[in-house]
Amino acid sequence: MPYITKADLIRRYTETKLRQLTDREAPYTGAIVDAVLEQGIASAGSVIDGHLSGRYTLPLTVVPPLLTDVAARLAVAALHVDTAPEKITADCQAAIRTLRDIAAGTVQLDVGGVEAAPATPAGIEVDAAPRAFGRENLRGW
């Protein structure tokens, strides 16, 4: 299940803006090029999955609105082949920070029925054999 759809992106960014970002090659169609838009959506999805995979069971059955917002920001940033405007860059960076917070467990997703994976303990435990030579063993030598 994708985190965002074409209709969601049109509602958020307008058809005109998406047409400008996707209709890149001659002969120009004057419409949104679905193949290019799908690449942006897939790129956003892979970034989100990469951050969620350590904490949640994927694929999610329900997409929370927070992830739809994050996916929109990432997808539009991915559609900019040249330098993106400052607003788009700032939105993309904010989306990545949100994903890092989700991965760290600072932000919890309400995904109904999907349990967050337990956090792994910080640190490594080592069980070693007793020392062969130490203060107690060498006393009196």
mmCIF file of C-alpha atoms in Angstrom:
data_model
loop_
_atom_site.group_PDB
_atom_site.id
_atom_site.type_symbol
_atom_site.label_atom_id
_atom_site.label_comp_id
_atom_site.label_asym_id
_atom_site.label_seq_id
_atom_site.Cartn_x
_atom_site.Cartn_y
_atom_site.Cartn_z
ATOM 1 C CA MET A 1 0.000 0.000 0.000
ATOM 2 C CA PRO A 2 1.563 3.325 -1.031
ATOM 3 C CA TYR A 3 1.842 6.060 1.553
ATOM 4 C CA ILE A 4 0.503 8.675 -0.878
ATOM 5 C CA THR A 5 -1.524 8.676 -4.086
ATOM 6 C CA LYS A 6 -1.655 10.863 -7.141
ATOM 7 C CA ALA A 7 -4.953 12.359 -5.925
ATOM 8 C CA ASP A 8 -3.371 13.235 -2.547
ATOM 9 C CA LEU A 9 -0.496 15.010 -4.288
ATOM 10 C CA ILE A 10 -2.862 16.934 -6.576
ATOM 11 C CA ARG A 11 -4.890 18.110 -3.573
ATOM 12 C CA ARG A 12 -1.771 19.250 -1.801
ATOM 13 C CA TYR A 13 0.373 20.701 -4.612
ATOM 14 C CA THR A 14 -2.117 21.320 -7.495
ATOM 15 C CA GLU A 15 -2.222 19.697 -10.882
ATOM 16 C CA THR A 16 -0.334 22.598 -12.469
ATOM 17 C CA LYS A 17 2.662 22.176 -10.161
ATOM 18 C CA LEU A 18 2.780 18.403 -10.663
ATOM 19 C CA ARG A 19 2.510 18.840 -14.429
ATOM 20 C CA GLN A 20 5.525 21.195 -14.306
ATOM 21 C CA LEU A 21 7.514 18.646 -12.296
ATOM 22 C CA THR A 22 6.622 15.545 -14.327
ATOM 23 C CA ASP A 23 6.173 16.685 -17.952
ATOM 24 C CA ARG A 24 9.913 17.069 -18.539
ATOM 25 C CA GLU A 25 10.663 15.713 -22.002
ATOM 26 C CA ALA A 26 9.555 16.617 -25.496
ATOM 27 C CA PRO A 27 7.076 15.971 -26.880
ATOM 28 C CA TYR A 28 5.365 17.635 -23.942
ATOM 29 C CA THR A 29 1.928 16.259 -23.165
ATOM 30 C CA GLY A 30 0.569 19.134 -21.109
ATOM 31 C CA ALA A 31 -0.519 16.640 -18.439
ATOM 32 C CA ILE A 32 0.934 14.901 -15.417
ATOM 33 C CA VAL A 33 3.221 12.091 -16.551
ATOM 34 C CA ASP A 34 2.156 9.179 -14.370
ATOM 35 C CA ALA A 35 5.396 7.199 -14.819
ATOM 36 C CA VAL A 36 7.490 10.089 -13.475
ATOM 37 C CA LEU A 37 5.043 10.751 -10.632
ATOM 38 C CA GLU A 38 5.100 7.060 -9.675
ATOM 39 C CA GLN A 39 8.901 7.205 -9.469
ATOM 40 C CA GLY A 40 8.651 10.055 -6.950
ATOM 41 C CA ILE A 41 6.012 8.174 -4.959
ATOM 42 C CA ALA A 42 8.111 4.996 -4.994
ATOM 43 C CA SER A 43 11.197 6.917 -3.901
ATOM 44 C CA ALA A 44 9.313 8.381 -0.949
ATOM 45 C CA GLY A 45 7.947 4.947 -0.055
ATOM 46 C CA SER A 46 11.365 3.335 -0.026
ATOM 47 C CA VAL A 47 12.773 6.043 2.257
ATOM 48 C CA ILE A 48 9.838 5.620 4.644
ATOM 49 C CA ASP A 49 10.106 1.820 4.615
ATOM 50 C CA GLY A 50 13.813 2.063 5.350
ATOM 51 C CA HIS A 51 13.128 4.056 8.497
ATOM 52 C CA LEU A 52 10.100 2.050 9.665
ATOM 53 C CA SER A 53 11.397 -1.463 9.039
ATOM 54 C CA GLY A 54 13.336 -1.667 12.294
ATOM 55 C CA ARG A 55 10.344 -0.690 14.398
ATOM 56 C CA TYR A 56 7.123 -1.715 12.604
ATOM 57 C CA THR A 57 5.940 -4.748 10.682
ATOM 58 C CA LEU A 58 5.664 -3.800 7.021
ATOM 59 C CA PRO A 59 3.589 -3.320 4.964
ATOM 60 C CA LEU A 60 1.285 -1.248 7.144
ATOM 61 C CA THR A 61 -2.393 -2.041 6.679
ATOM 62 C CA VAL A 62 -3.447 1.541 7.427
ATOM 63 C CA VAL A 63 -1.397 4.601 6.548
ATOM 64 C CA PRO A 64 -1.472 7.227 9.316
ATOM 65 C CA PRO A 65 -1.920 10.848 8.181
ATOM 66 C CA LEU A 66 1.559 11.661 9.496
ATOM 67 C CA LEU A 67 3.110 9.265 6.984
ATOM 68 C CA THR A 68 0.963 10.646 4.159
ATOM 69 C CA ASP A 69 2.342 14.094 4.957
ATOM 70 C CA VAL A 70 5.919 12.783 5.101
ATOM 71 C CA ALA A 71 5.448 10.907 1.812
ATOM 72 C CA ALA A 72 4.097 14.010 0.075
ATOM 73 C CA ARG A 73 7.106 16.067 1.131
ATOM 74 C CA LEU A 74 9.572 13.381 0.067
ATOM 75 C CA ALA A 75 7.847 12.653 -3.250
ATOM 76 C CA VAL A 76 7.763 16.295 -4.335
ATOM 77 C CA ALA A 77 11.407 16.733 -3.340
ATOM 78 C CA ALA A 78 12.283 13.654 -5.421
ATOM 79 C CA LEU A 79 10.495 15.141 -8.446
ATOM 80 C CA HIS A 80 12.811 18.154 -8.483
ATOM 81 C CA VAL A 81 15.644 17.151 -10.800
ATOM 82 C CA ASP A 82 17.412 20.472 -10.467
ATOM 83 C CA THR A 83 17.855 22.502 -7.331
ATOM 84 C CA ALA A 84 14.668 22.512 -5.289
ATOM 85 C CA PRO A 85 13.324 25.740 -3.781
ATOM 86 C CA GLU A 86 14.216 26.381 -0.143
ATOM 87 C CA LYS A 87 10.667 25.545 1.016
ATOM 88 C CA ILE A 88 10.782 22.106 -0.644
ATOM 89 C CA THR A 89 14.265 21.415 0.768
ATOM 90 C CA ALA A 90 13.179 22.468 4.263
ATOM 91 C CA ASP A 91 10.054 20.304 4.017
ATOM 92 C CA CYS A 92 12.131 17.304 2.923
ATOM 93 C CA GLN A 93 14.575 17.773 5.805
ATOM 94 C CA ALA A 94 11.682 18.045 8.265
ATOM 95 C CA ALA A 95 10.206 14.820 6.857
ATOM 96 C CA ILE A 96 13.529 13.009 7.335
ATOM 97 C CA ARG A 97 13.744 14.278 10.933
ATOM 98 C CA THR A 98 10.227 12.965 11.558
ATOM 99 C CA LEU A 99 11.209 9.563 10.169
ATOM 100 C CA ARG A 100 14.295 9.487 12.386
ATOM 101 C CA ASP A 101 12.119 10.268 15.400
ATOM 102 C CA ILE A 102 9.773 7.425 14.456
ATOM 103 C CA ALA A 103 12.713 5.046 14.018
ATOM 104 C CA ALA A 104 14.129 6.090 17.396
ATOM 105 C CA GLY A 105 10.768 5.596 19.099
ATOM 106 C CA THR A 106 10.327 9.259 20.024
ATOM 107 C CA VAL A 107 7.250 9.445 17.803
ATOM 108 C CA GLN A 108 4.813 6.514 17.881
ATOM 109 C CA LEU A 109 2.503 5.674 15.010
ATOM 110 C CA ASP A 110 -1.072 4.625 15.692
ATOM 111 C CA VAL A 111 -1.275 1.918 13.057
ATOM 112 C CA GLY A 112 -3.938 -0.302 14.636
ATOM 113 C CA GLY A 113 -2.876 -3.862 15.264
ATOM 114 C CA VAL A 114 0.774 -3.478 14.348
ATOM 115 C CA GLU A 115 3.006 -3.691 17.359
ATOM 116 C CA ALA A 116 6.130 -1.618 17.473
ATOM 117 C CA ALA A 117 9.178 -3.846 17.475
ATOM 118 C CA PRO A 118 10.872 -3.950 20.866
ATOM 119 C CA ALA A 119 13.856 -1.710 21.218
ATOM 120 C CA THR A 120 17.136 -3.547 21.323
ATOM 121 C CA PRO A 121 19.151 -3.059 24.493
ATOM 122 C CA ALA A 122 21.883 -0.489 24.233
ATOM 123 C CA GLY A 123 25.194 -2.228 24.723
ATOM 124 C CA ILE A 124 26.672 -5.660 24.378
ATOM 125 C CA GLU A 125 26.931 -8.254 27.096
ATOM 126 C CA VAL A 126 29.947 -10.544 27.077
ATOM 127 C CA ASP A 127 30.279 -13.714 29.114
ATOM 128 C CA ALA A 128 33.974 -14.583 29.362
ATOM 129 C CA ALA A 129 35.922 -17.335 31.086
ATOM 130 C CA PRO A 130 37.596 -16.508 34.425
ATOM 131 C CA ARG A 131 41.061 -14.989 34.242
ATOM 132 C CA ALA A 132 43.921 -17.474 34.238
ATOM 133 C CA PHE A 133 46.386 -14.963 35.664
ATOM 134 C CA GLY A 134 45.292 -12.247 38.055
ATOM 135 C CA ARG A 135 46.025 -10.841 41.506
ATOM 136 C CA GLU A 136 44.233 -13.641 43.281
ATOM 137 C CA ASN A 137 45.809 -16.455 41.205
ATOM 138 C CA LEU A 138 49.348 -15.142 41.456
ATOM 139 C CA ARG A 139 49.343 -14.324 45.185
ATOM 140 C CA GLY A 140 52.441 -15.723 46.785
ATOM 141 C CA TRP A 141 54.571 -16.085 43.696
#
